[in-house]
Short mmCIF file of C-alpha atoms in Angstrom, two decimals:
data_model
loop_
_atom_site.label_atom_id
_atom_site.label_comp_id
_atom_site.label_asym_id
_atom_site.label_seq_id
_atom_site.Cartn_x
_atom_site.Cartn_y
_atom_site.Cartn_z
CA UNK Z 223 -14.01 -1.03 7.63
CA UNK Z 224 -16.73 0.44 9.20
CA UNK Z 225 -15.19 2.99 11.07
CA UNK Z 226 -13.14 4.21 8.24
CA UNK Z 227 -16.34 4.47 5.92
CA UNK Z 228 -17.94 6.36 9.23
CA UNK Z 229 -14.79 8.67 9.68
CA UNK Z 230 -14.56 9.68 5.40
CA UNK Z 231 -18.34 10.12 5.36
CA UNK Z 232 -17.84 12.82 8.81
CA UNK Z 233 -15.08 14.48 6.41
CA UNK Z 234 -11.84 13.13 8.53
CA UNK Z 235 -8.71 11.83 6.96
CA UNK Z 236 -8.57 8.32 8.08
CA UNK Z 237 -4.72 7.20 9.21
CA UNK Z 238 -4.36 3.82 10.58
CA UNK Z 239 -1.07 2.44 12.06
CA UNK Z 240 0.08 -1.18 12.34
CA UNK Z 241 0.96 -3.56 13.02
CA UNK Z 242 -0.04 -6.13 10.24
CA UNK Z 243 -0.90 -4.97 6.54
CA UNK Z 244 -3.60 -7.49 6.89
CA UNK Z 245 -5.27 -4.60 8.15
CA UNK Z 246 -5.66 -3.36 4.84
CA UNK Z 247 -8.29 -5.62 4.08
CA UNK Z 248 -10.49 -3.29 6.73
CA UNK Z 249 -9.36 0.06 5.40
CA UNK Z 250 -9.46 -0.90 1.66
CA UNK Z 251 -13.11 -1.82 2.67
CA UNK Z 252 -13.97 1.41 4.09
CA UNK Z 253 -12.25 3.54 1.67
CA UNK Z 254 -14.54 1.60 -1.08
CA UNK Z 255 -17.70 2.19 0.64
CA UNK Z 256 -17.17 6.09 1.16
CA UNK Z 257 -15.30 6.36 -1.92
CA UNK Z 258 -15.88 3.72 -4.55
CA UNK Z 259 -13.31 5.63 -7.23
CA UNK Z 260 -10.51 6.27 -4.71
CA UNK Z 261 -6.95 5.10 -6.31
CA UNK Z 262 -4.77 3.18 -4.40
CA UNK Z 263 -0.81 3.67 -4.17
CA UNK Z 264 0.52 0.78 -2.22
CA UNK Z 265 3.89 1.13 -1.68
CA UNK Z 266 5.70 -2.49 -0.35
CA UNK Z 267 8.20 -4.77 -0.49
CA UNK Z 268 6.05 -7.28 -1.14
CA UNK Z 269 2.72 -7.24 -3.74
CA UNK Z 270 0.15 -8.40 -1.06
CA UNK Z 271 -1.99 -9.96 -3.75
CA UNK Z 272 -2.05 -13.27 -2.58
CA UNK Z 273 -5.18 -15.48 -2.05
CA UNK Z 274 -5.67 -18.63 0.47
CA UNK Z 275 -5.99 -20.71 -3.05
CA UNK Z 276 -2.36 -19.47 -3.96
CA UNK Z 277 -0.09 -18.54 -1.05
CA UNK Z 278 2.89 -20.48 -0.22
CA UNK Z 279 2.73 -18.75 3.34
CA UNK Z 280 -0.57 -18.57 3.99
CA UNK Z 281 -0.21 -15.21 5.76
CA UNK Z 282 -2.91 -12.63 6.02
CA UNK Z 283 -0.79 -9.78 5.46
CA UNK Z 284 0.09 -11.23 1.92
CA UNK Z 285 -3.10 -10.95 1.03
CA UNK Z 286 -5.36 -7.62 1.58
CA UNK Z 287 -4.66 -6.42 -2.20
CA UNK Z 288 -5.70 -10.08 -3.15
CA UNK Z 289 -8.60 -10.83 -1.30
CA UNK Z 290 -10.20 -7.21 -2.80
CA UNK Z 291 -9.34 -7.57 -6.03
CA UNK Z 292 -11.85 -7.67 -8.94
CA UNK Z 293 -11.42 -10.84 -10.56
CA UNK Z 294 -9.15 -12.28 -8.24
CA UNK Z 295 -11.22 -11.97 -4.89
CA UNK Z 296 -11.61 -15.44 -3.10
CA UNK Z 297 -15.89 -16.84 -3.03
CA UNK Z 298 -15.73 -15.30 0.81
CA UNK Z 299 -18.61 -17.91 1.87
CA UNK Z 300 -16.23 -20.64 2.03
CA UNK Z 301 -13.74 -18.15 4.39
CA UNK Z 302 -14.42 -18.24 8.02
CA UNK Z 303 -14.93 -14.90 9.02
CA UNK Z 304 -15.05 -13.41 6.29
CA UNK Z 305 -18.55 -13.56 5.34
CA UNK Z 306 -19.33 -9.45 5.46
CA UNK Z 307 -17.20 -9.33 2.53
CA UNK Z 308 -19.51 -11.07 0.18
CA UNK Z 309 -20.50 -8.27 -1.24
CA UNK Z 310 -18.22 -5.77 -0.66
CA UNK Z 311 -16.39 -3.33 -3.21
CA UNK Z 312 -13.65 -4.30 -5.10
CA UNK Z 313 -10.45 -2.89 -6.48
CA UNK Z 314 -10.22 -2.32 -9.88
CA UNK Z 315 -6.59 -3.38 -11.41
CA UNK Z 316 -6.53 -0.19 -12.78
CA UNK Z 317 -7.10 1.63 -9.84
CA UNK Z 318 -3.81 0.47 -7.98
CA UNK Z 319 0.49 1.03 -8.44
CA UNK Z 320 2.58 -0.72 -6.75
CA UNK Z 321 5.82 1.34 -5.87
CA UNK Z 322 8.93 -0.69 -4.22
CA UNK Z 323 8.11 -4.11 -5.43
CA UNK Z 324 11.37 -6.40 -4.84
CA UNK Z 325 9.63 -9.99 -3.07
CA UNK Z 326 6.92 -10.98 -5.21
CA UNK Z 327 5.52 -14.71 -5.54
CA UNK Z 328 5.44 -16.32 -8.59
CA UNK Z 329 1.50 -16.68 -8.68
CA UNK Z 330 1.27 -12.89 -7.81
CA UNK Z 331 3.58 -12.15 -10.91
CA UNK Z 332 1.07 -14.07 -12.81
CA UNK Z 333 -1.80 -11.95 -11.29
CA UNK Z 334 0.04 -8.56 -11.86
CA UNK Z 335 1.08 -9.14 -15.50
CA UNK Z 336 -2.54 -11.25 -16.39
CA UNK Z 337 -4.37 -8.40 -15.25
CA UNK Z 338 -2.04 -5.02 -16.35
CA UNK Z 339 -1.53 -4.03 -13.12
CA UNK Z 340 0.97 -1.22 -13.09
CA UNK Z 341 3.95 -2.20 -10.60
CA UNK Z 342 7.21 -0.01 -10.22
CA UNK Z 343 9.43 -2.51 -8.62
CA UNK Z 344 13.23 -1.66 -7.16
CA UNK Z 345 14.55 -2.20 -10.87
CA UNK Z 346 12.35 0.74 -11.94
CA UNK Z 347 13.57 3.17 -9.35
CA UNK Z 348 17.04 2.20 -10.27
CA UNK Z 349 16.27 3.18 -13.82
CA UNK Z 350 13.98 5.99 -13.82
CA UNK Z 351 14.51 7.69 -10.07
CA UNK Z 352 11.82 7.84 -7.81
CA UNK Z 353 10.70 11.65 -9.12
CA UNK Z 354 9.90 10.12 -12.27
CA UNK Z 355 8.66 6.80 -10.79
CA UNK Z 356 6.31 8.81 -8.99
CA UNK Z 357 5.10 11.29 -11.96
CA UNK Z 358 4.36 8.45 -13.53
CA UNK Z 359 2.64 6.64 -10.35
CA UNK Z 360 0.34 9.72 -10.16
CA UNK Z 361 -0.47 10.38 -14.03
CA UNK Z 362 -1.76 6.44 -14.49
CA UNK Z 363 -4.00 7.06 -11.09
CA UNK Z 364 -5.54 10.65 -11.49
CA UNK Z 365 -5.69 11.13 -15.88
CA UNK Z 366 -8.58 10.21 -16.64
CA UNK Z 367 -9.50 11.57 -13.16
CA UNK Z 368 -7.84 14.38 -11.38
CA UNK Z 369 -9.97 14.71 -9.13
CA UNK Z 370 -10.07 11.35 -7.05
CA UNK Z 371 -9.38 10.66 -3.93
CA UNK Z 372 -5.85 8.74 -3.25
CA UNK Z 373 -5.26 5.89 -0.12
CA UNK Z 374 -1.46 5.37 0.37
CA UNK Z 375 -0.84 1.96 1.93
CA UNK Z 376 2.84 2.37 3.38
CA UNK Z 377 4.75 -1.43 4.10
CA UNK Z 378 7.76 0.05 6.36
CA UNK Z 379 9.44 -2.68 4.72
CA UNK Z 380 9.69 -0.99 1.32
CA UNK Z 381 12.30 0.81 3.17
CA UNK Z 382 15.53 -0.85 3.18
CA UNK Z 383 16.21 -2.88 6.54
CA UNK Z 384 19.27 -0.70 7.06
CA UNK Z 385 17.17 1.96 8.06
CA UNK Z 386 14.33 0.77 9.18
CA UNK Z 387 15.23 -3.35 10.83
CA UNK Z 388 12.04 -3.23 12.89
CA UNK Z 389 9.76 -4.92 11.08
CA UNK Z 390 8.85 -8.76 10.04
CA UNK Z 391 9.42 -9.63 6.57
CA UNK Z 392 12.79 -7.36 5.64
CA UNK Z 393 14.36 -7.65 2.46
CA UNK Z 394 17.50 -5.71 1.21
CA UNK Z 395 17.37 -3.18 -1.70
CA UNK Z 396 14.68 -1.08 -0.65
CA UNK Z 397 14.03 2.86 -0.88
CA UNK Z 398 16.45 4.89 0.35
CA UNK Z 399 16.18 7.54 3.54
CA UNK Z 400 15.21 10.38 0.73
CA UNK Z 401 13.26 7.92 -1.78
CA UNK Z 402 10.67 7.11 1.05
CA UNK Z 403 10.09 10.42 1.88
CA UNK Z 404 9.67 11.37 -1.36
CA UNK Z 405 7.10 8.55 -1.99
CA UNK Z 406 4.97 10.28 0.61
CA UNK Z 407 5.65 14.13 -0.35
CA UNK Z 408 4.72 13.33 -4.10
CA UNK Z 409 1.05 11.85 -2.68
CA UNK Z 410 0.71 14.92 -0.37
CA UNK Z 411 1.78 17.31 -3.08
CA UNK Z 412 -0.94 16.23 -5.57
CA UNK Z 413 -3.99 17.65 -2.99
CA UNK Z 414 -5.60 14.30 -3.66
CA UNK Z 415 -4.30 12.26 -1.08
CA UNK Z 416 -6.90 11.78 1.48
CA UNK Z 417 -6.52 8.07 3.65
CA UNK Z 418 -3.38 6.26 4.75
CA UNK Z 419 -2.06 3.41 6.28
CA UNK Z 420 1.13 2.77 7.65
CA UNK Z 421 1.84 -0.43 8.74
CA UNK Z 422 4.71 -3.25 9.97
CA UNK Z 423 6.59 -1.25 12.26
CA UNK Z 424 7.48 -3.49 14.92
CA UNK Z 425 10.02 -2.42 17.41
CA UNK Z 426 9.96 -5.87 18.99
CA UNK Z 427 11.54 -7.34 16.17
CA UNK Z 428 14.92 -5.09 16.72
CA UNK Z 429 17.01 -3.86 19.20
CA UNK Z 430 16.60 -1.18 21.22
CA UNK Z 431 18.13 1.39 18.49
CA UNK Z 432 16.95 -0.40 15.79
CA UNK Z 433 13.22 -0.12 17.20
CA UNK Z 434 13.83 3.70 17.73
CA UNK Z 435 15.16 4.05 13.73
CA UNK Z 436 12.16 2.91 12.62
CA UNK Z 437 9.95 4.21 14.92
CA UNK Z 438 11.37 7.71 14.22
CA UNK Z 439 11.18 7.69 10.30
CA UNK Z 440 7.61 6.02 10.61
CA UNK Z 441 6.84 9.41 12.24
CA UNK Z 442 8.83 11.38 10.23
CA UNK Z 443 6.70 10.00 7.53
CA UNK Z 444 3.66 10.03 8.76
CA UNK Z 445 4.03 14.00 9.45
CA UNK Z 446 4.95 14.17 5.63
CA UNK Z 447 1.70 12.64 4.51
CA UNK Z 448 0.04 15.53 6.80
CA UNK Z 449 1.70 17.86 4.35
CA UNK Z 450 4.99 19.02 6.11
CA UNK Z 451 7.77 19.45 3.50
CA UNK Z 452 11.02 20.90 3.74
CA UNK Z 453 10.32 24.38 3.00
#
């Protein structure tokens, strides 16, 4: 957290790679501190808006939109570590989308609907197609304000396991080769977009071309949040 707050504040874009979105929980943090009205696209598999209290895992990485949440945050005196986020920032719920939803808990569905959280899941890109999932992604985030910054959180694991295996918590039915480009292209193209993570790629978790797959469009979509487009 504080070396993405250091890194915004010297006018860098702040890209971090995992590895486990529990990581999120840091950059979420630092984004906040630099830039408290920064909207979030967090594009998953999974909603990641879990709290100790309420996971049936009890995994980290299920919990970095969770744990940051206003009105849903944990008291972070009774966590172990956790202590420096007592009085950290918070997200808003109308300062995040969720694109790619298609694993979500039961007591995150309660969260997401309770608090009008605006979640495109798999069902929604079947509908409406990811241009217009996107459009309207963008238009709830930057309305009101078209002029703040954007962090795109990127689960690898949004992307369906046929093209991208490496990773730890795969589940079929996600985007499409094109679909999570396009994702990352539609952030880019608004001139907004301005801190990203990209996380789960784990080529251990595969075989040898498997690992490389994933690898490769991880990179390939990396380079597309840096702006590159087809033409």
């Amino acid at each position: 957290a504080n070396v993405v707050e250091e890194k915004i504040k010297m006018g860098r874009f702040p890209l971090l790679v995992g590895g486990d979105h529990s990581i999120g929980i840091g950059s979420i943090a630092g984004v906040l501190r630099a830039r408290p009205d920064t909207g979030f696209l967090w594009v998953d598999a999974h909603a990641d808006i879990n709290v100790p209290k309420l996971s049936e895992s009890g995994n980290m990485h299920g919990m970095p939109v969770g744990l940051l949440m206003e009105g849903v945050a944990p008291d972070f005196n009774e966590l172990p570590g956790m202590d420096w986020l007592v009085n950290g920032p918070r997200i808003t719920p109308d300062s995040i989308v969720y694109v790619g939803l298609r694993d979500v808990d039961a007591a995150e569905r309660n969260i997401i609907r309770d608090n009008n959280i605006l979640a495109f899941t798999m069902h929604d890109i079947d509908r409406y197609g990811i241009g217009a999932v996107m459009d309207m992604a963008l238009e709830h985030l930057m309305r009101d304000k078209p002029n703040r910054p954007l962090h795109l959180s990127y689960d690898i694991d949004a992307v369906d396991p046929v093209l991208a295996p490496a990773t730890g918590t795969a589940v079929r039915g996600g985007l499409t080769f094109r679909e999570a480009h396009y994702v990352v292209e539609a952030a880019a193209l608004s001139g907004n977009l301005a801190s990203a993570d990209i996380v789960e790629l784990n080529p251990t978790l595969s075989d040898s071309e498997g690992a490389k797959v994933t690898l490769d469009l991880g990179l390939q979509i990396v380079t597309s949040m840096m702006g590159k487009s087809i033409i």
